Coordinates of C-alpha atoms in Angstrom, one line a residue:
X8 CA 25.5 189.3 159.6
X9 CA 27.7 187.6 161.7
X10 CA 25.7 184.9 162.8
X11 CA 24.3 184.4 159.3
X12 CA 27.9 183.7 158.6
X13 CA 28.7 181.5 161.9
X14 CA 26.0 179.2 160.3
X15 CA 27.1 179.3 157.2
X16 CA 30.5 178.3 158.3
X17 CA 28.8 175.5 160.3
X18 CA 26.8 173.8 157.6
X19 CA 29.9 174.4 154.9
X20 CA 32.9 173.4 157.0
X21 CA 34.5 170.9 159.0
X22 CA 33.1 170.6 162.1
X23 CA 36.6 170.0 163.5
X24 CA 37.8 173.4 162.2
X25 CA 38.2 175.3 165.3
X26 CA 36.8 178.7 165.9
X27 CA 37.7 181.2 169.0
X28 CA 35.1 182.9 171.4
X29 CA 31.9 182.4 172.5
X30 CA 31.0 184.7 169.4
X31 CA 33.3 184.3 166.5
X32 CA 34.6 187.0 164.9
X33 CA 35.3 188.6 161.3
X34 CA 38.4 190.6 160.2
X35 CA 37.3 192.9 157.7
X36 CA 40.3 195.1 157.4
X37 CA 43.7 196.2 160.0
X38 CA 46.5 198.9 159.8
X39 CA 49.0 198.4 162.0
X40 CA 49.3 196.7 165.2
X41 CA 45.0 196.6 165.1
X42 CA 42.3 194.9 163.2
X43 CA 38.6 195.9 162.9
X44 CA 35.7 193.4 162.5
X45 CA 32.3 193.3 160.6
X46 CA 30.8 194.8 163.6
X47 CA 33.0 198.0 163.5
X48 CA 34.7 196.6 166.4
X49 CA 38.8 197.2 166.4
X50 CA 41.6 195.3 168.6
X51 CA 45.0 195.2 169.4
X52 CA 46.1 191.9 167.8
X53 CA 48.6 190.2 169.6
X54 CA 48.4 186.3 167.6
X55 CA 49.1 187.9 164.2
X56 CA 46.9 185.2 162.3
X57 CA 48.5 182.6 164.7
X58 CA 52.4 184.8 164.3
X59 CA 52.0 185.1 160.3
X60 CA 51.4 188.6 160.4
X61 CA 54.9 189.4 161.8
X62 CA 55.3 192.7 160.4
X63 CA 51.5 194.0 161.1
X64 CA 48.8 195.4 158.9
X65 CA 48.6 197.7 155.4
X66 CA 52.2 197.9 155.3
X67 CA 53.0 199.8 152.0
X68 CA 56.2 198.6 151.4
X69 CA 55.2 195.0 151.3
X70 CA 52.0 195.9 149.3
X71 CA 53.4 197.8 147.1
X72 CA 55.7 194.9 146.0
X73 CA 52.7 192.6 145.9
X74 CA 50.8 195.3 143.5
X75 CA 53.9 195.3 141.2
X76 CA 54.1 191.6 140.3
X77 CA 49.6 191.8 140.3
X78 CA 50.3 194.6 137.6
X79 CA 52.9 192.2 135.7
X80 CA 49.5 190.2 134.6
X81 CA 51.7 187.2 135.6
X82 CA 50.2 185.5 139.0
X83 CA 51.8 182.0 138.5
X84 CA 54.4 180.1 136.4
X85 CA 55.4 177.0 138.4
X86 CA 58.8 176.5 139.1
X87 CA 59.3 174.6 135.7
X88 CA 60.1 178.3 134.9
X89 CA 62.6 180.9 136.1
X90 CA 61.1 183.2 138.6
X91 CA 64.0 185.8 139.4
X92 CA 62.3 186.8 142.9
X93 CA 62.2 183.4 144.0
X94 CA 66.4 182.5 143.1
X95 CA 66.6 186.2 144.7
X96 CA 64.6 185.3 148.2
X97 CA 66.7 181.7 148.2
X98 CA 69.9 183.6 147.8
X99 CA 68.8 185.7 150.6
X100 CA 67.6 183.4 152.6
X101 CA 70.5 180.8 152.3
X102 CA 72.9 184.5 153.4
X103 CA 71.0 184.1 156.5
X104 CA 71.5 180.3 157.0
X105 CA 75.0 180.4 158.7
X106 CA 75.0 177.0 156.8
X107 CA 78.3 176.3 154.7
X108 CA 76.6 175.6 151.6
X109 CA 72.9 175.9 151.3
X110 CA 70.1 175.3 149.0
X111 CA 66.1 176.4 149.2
X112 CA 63.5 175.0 148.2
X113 CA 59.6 176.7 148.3
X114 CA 56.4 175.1 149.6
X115 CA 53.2 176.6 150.4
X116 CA 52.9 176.0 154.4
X117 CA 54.9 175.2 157.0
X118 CA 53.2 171.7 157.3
X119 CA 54.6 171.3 153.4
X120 CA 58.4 172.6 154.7
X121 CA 57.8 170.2 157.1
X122 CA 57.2 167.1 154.7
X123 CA 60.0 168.0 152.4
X124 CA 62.4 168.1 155.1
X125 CA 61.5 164.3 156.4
X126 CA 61.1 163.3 152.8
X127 CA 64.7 164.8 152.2
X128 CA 66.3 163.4 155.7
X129 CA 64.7 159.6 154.9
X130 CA 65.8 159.6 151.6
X131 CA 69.3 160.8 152.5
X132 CA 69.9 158.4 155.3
X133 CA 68.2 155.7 154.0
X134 CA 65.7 155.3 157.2
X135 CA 62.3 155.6 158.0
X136 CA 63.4 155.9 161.7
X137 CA 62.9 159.6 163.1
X138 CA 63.0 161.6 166.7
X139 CA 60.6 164.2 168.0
X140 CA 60.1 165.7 170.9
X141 CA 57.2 164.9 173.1
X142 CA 55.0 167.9 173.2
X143 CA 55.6 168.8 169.7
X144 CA 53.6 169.9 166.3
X145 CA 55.0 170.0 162.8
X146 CA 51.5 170.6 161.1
X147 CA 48.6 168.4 159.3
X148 CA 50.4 166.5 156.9
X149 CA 50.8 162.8 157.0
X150 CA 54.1 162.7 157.4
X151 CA 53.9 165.6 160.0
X152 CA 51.1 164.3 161.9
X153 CA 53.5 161.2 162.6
X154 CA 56.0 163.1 164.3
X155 CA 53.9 165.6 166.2
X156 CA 54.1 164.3 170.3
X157 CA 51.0 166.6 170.7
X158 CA 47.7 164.0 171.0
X159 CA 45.0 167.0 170.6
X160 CA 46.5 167.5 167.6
X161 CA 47.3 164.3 166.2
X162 CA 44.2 163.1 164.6
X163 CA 45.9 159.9 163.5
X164 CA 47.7 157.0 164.6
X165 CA 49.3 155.9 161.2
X166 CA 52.0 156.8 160.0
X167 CA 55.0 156.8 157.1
X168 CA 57.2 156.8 160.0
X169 CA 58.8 154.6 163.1
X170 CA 59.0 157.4 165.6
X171 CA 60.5 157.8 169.3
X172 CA 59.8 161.1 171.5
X173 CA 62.2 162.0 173.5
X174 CA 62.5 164.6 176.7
X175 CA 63.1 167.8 176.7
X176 CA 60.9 170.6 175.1
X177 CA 58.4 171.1 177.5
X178 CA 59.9 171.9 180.9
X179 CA 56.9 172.8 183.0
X180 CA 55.3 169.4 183.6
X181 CA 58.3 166.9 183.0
X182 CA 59.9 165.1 185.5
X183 CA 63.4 166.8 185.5
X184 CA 61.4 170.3 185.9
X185 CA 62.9 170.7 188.6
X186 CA 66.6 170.3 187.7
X187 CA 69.3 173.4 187.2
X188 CA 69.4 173.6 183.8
X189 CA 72.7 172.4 183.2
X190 CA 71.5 169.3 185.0
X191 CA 67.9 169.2 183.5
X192 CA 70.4 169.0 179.9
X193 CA 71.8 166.3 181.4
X194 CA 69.1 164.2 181.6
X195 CA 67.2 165.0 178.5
X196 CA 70.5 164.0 176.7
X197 CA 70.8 160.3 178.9
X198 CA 67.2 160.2 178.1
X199 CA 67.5 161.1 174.4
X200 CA 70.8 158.3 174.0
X201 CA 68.8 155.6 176.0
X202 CA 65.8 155.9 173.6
X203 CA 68.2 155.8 170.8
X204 CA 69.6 152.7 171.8
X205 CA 66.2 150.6 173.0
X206 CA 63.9 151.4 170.5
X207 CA 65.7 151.8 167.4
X208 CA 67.8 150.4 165.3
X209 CA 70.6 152.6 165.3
X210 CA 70.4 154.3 161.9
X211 CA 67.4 156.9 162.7
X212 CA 66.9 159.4 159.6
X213 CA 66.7 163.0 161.7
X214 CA 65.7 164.3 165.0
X215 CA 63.0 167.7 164.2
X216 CA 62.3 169.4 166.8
X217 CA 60.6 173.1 167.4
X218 CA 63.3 175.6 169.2
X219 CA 60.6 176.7 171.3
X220 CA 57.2 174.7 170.9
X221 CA 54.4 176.8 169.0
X222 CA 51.2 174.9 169.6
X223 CA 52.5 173.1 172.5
X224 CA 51.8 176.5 174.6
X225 CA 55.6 178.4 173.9
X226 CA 57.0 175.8 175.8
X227 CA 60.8 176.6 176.4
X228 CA 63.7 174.7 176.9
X229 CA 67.3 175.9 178.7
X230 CA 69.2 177.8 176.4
X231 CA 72.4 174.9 174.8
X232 CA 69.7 171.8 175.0
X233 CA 69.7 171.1 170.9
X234 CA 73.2 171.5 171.3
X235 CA 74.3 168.9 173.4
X236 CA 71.1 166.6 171.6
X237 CA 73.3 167.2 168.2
X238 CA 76.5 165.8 169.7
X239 CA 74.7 162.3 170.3
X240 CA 73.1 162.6 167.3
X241 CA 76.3 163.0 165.1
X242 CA 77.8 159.9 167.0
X243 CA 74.9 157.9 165.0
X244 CA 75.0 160.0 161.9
X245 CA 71.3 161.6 163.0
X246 CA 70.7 165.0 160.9
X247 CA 69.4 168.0 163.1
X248 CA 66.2 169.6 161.6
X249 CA 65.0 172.7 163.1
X250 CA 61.0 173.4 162.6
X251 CA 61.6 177.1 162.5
X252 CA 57.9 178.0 161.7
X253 CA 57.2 179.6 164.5
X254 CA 60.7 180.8 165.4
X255 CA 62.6 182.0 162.8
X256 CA 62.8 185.7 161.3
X257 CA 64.0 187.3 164.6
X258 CA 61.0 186.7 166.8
X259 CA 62.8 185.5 169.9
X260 CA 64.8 188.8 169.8
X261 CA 68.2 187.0 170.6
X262 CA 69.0 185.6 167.6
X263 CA 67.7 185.1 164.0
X264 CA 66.6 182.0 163.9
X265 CA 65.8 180.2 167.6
X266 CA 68.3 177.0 166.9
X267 CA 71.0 179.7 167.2
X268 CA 70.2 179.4 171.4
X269 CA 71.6 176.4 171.3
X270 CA 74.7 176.7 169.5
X271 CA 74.2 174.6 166.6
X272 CA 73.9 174.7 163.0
X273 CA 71.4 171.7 162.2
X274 CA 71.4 170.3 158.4
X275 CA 67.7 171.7 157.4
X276 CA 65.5 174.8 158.8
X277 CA 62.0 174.6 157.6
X278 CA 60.0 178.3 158.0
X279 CA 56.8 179.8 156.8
X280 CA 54.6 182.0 158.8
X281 CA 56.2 185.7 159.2
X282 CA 58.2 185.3 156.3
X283 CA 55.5 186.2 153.9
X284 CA 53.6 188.5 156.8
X285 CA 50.6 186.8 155.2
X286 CA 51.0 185.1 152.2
X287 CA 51.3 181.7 151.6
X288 CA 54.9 180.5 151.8
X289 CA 56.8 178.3 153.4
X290 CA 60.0 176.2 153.0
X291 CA 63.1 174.4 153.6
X292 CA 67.3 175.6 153.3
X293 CA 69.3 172.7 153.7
X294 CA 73.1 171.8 152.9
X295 CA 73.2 170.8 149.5
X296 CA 74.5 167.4 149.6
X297 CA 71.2 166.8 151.5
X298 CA 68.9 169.5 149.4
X299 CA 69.9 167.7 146.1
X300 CA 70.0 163.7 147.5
X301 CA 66.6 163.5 145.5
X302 CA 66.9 161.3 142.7
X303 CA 63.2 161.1 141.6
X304 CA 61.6 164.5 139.7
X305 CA 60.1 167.1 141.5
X306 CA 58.6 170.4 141.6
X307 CA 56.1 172.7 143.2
X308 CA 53.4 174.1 141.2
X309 CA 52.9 177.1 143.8
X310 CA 55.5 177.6 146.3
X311 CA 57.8 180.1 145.5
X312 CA 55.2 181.8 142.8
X313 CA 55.8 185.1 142.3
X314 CA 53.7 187.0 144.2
X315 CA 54.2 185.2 147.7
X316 CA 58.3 185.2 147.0
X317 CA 58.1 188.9 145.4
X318 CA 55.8 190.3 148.8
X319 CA 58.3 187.7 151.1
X320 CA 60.9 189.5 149.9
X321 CA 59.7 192.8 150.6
X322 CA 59.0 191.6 153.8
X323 CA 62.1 189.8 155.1
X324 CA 64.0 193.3 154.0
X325 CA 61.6 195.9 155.9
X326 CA 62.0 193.3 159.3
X327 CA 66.0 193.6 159.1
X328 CA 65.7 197.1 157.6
X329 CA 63.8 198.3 160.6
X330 CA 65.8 195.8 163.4
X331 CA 62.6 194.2 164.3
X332 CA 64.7 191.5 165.6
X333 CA 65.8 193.8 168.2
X334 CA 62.2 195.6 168.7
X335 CA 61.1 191.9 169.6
X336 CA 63.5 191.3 172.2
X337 CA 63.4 195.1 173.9
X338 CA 59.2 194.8 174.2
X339 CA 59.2 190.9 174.8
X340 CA 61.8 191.6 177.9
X341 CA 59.2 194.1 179.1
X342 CA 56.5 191.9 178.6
X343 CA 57.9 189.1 180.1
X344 CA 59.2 190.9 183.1
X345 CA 55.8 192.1 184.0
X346 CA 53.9 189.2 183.3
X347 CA 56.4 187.5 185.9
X348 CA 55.9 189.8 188.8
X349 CA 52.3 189.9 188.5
X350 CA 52.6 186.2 188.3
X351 CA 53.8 186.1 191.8
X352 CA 50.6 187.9 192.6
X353 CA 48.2 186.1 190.4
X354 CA 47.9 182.0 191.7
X355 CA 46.1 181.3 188.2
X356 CA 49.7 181.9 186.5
X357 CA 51.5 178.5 187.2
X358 CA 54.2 179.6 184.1
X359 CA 55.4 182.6 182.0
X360 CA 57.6 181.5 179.5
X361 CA 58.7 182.5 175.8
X362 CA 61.8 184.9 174.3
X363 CA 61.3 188.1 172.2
X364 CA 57.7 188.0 171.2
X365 CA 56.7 184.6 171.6
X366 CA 55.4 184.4 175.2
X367 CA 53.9 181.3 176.6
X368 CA 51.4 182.3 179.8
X369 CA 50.5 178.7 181.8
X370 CA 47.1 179.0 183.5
X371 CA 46.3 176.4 186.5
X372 CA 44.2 175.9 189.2
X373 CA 45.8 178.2 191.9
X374 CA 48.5 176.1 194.3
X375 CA 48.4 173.2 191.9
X376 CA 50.1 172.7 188.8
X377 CA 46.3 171.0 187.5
X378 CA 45.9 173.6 183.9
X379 CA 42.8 175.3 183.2
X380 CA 41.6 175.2 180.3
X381 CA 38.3 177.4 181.5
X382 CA 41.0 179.7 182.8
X383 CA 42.3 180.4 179.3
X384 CA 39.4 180.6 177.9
X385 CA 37.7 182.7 179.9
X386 CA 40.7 185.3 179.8
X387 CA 40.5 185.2 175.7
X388 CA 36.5 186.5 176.0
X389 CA 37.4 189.2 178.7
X390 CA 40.7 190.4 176.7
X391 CA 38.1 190.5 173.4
X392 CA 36.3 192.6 175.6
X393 CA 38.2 195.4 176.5
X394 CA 40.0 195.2 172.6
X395 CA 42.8 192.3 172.8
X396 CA 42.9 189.3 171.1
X397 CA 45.3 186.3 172.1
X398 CA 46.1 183.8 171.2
X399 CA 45.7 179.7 173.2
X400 CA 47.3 176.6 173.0
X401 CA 49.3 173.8 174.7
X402 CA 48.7 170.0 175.6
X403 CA 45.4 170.7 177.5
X404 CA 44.6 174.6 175.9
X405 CA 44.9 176.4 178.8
X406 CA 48.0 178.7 177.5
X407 CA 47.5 182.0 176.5
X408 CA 50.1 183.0 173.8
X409 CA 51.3 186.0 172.6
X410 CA 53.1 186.7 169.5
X411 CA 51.9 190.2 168.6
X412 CA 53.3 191.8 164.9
X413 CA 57.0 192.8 165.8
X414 CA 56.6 195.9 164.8
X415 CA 54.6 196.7 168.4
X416 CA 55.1 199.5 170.0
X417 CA 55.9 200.5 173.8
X418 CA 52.6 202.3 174.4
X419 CA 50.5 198.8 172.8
X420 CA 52.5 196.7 174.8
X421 CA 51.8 198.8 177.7
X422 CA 48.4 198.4 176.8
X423 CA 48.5 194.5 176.8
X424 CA 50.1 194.2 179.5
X425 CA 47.3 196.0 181.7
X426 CA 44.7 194.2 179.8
X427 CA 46.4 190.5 180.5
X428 CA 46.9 191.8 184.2
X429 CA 43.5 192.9 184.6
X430 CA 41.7 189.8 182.6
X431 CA 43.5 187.0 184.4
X432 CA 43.2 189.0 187.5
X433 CA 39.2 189.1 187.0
X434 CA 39.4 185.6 186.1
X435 CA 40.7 184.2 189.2
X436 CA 38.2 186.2 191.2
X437 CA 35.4 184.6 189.1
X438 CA 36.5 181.1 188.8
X439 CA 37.7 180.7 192.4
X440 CA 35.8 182.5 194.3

């Protein structure tokens, strides 16, 4: 049945709509921590539908408040209607903010948070000028395309936007790597204020910019970084947006939302993914004065409908209900600290990086810093094997990443752990042999 599908898929869909393994698989149903394909075959899921699943599988609680608003008979309105769960999620939502006086607006996907946030900074500023960080993704939009540093997944050159990349998101492979991290700040910021002043005109829109970069591989930057970026950025009036997709709702374990590393409040968060622990919703709290600059009409005939902002809701209270927040940093620690020691041991392991769980694994050639993308790969089809799926990514997609749901427990991350040990052991031997 599953190959009947594979071709199916093949003749139906893009051919530039990526698939993993050798032989693709189908998720028929999960509980948990673990999903079950068509074949009867069950793993330990540690991508989450690439981190979307955040609270796990057949949770009652959140399908229980999905079956409530199904029952209603009312699936849709639009937002040229009151929907009570959506003001009551944006009130929520904007508690959680730690901005002085914010608004939300819904979207679909975070590639849509992403587009209103641009749309919102140019307008407000007056610019078409914006900053990104090299490395980066903000999704498949347009407008997000033309800010993502990240050429495997820029499919386009064009672009709404006059853009400059700047330093400082992906530490393993830039030049200041091997700075302290108070000084590798130091040069990302001269960098970031040199590029400002040669090739633009001064009045740039935003800077957006990923805490920790999702498709770029997890990449991490020293803790204060965004920080001392916003303090150039408010000598030339530059609004701060944080792309929060993959960081937000307490996955790094340290904080809420990952900005909050860094010590800054920026002007807009965009977020999607776990919020809605599968549904689709994403979107954008901003300060007011920027969340209502608009002067055009607007609306958004799905985001925010009832049943994603009714289930969102359900799920944003069982994650701070159940301090998954803190689950996330206890079991990403103990990932993290034994994915570094047997990094010492493995040479295929040139990186481990990531907070909470959001853990970026660099595979190379061994003694070189050269990636492997074979490496990766092969590591995915062994994991499969034994009843793990990971997740990949990174500039040349030879990053495993891991960003199980955070409700995982000690025994399952035990469990990963000896798989990932074992697989990119085995791997080694195999490739390098």
């Amino acid at each position: 049945m599953s190959e009947s599908l594979l071709a199916r898929h093949r003749a139906a869909m893009p051919s530039w709509l990526a698939l993993y393994y050798d032989e693709p698989i189908e998720i028929v149903s999960g509980r948990g921590r673990h999903v079950t394909d068509s074949a009867g075959n069950t793993y330990l899921d540690f991508f989450a539908g690439v981190l979307t699943n955040a609270i796990g599988y057949d949770i009652a609680e959140i399908s229980d408040a999905i079956r409530r608003q199904v029952d209603s008979g009312v699936l849709h309105t639009s937002t040229l209607y009151l929907i009570r769960k959506q003001v009551e999620l944006a009130e929520r939502i904007g508690e959680l903010s730690g901005m002085a006086n914010p608004k939300v607006f819904f979207t679909n996907s975070g590639t849509e948070a992403n587009e209103t946030a641009l749309m919102l900074a140019t307008q407000y500023r007056r610019s078409h000028q914006v900053l990104a960080l090299r490395n980066s993704y903000h999704g498949r939009g347009f407008g997000a395309l033309g800010v993502t540093g990240n050429r495997g997944w820029s499919a386009s050159a064009l672009s709404p936007f006059e853009v400059s990349y700047v330093q400082g998101g992906y530490r393993y492979r830039s030049p200041f790597r091997n700075l302290s991290d108070a000084d590798y700040i130091a040069a990302c910021v001269e960098d970031l204020r040199e590029v400002i002043e040669t090739t633009t005109s001064g009045d740039v829109a935003c800077m957006i910019a990923e805490p920790i970069q999702g498709v770029g591989g997890f990449a991490t930057p020293p803790d204060g970084l965004f920080g001392a970026f916003a303090e150039v950025l408010e000598e030339y009036g530059i609004l701060l947006i944080s792309d929060e997709v993959q960081t937000g709702w307490g996955r790094t374990g340290e904080h809420f939302w990952g900005i909050q590393a860094h010590g800054v409040t920026p002007a807009a968060m965009t977020f999607a993914k776990g919020l809605g622990n599968g549904l689709a919703i994403g979107g954008v709290v901003a300060e007011a004065e920027l969340m209502d600059c608009l002067t055009a009409n607007s609306i958004s005939t799905f985001g925010g409908n009832p049943i994603s902002t009714g289930g969102a809701a359900a799920a944003l209270e069982y994650l701070l209900d159940n301090d998954l927040q803190g689950n996330a940093a206890k079991l990403g620690g103990r990932l993290l600290d034994g994915l570094r020691a047997h990094a010492e041991r493995c040479g295929l392991i040139g990186d481990v990086r990531g907070k909470g769980l959001m853990i970026g694994v660099e595979l190379v050639e061994p003694g070189t810093r050269t990636p492997s993308a074979a490496a990766a790969g092969r590591v995915m089809e062994l994991a499969k094997e034994r009843g793990l799926l990971l997740g990949k990514g990174g500039l040349y997609g030879n990053v495993l990443r891991l960003a199980p749901p955070m409700t995982l427990t000690e025994d399952e991350a035990g469990q990963a752990l000896q798989i990932i040990t074992e697989t990119t052991s085995l791997a080694e031997q195999e490739l390098h042999r």
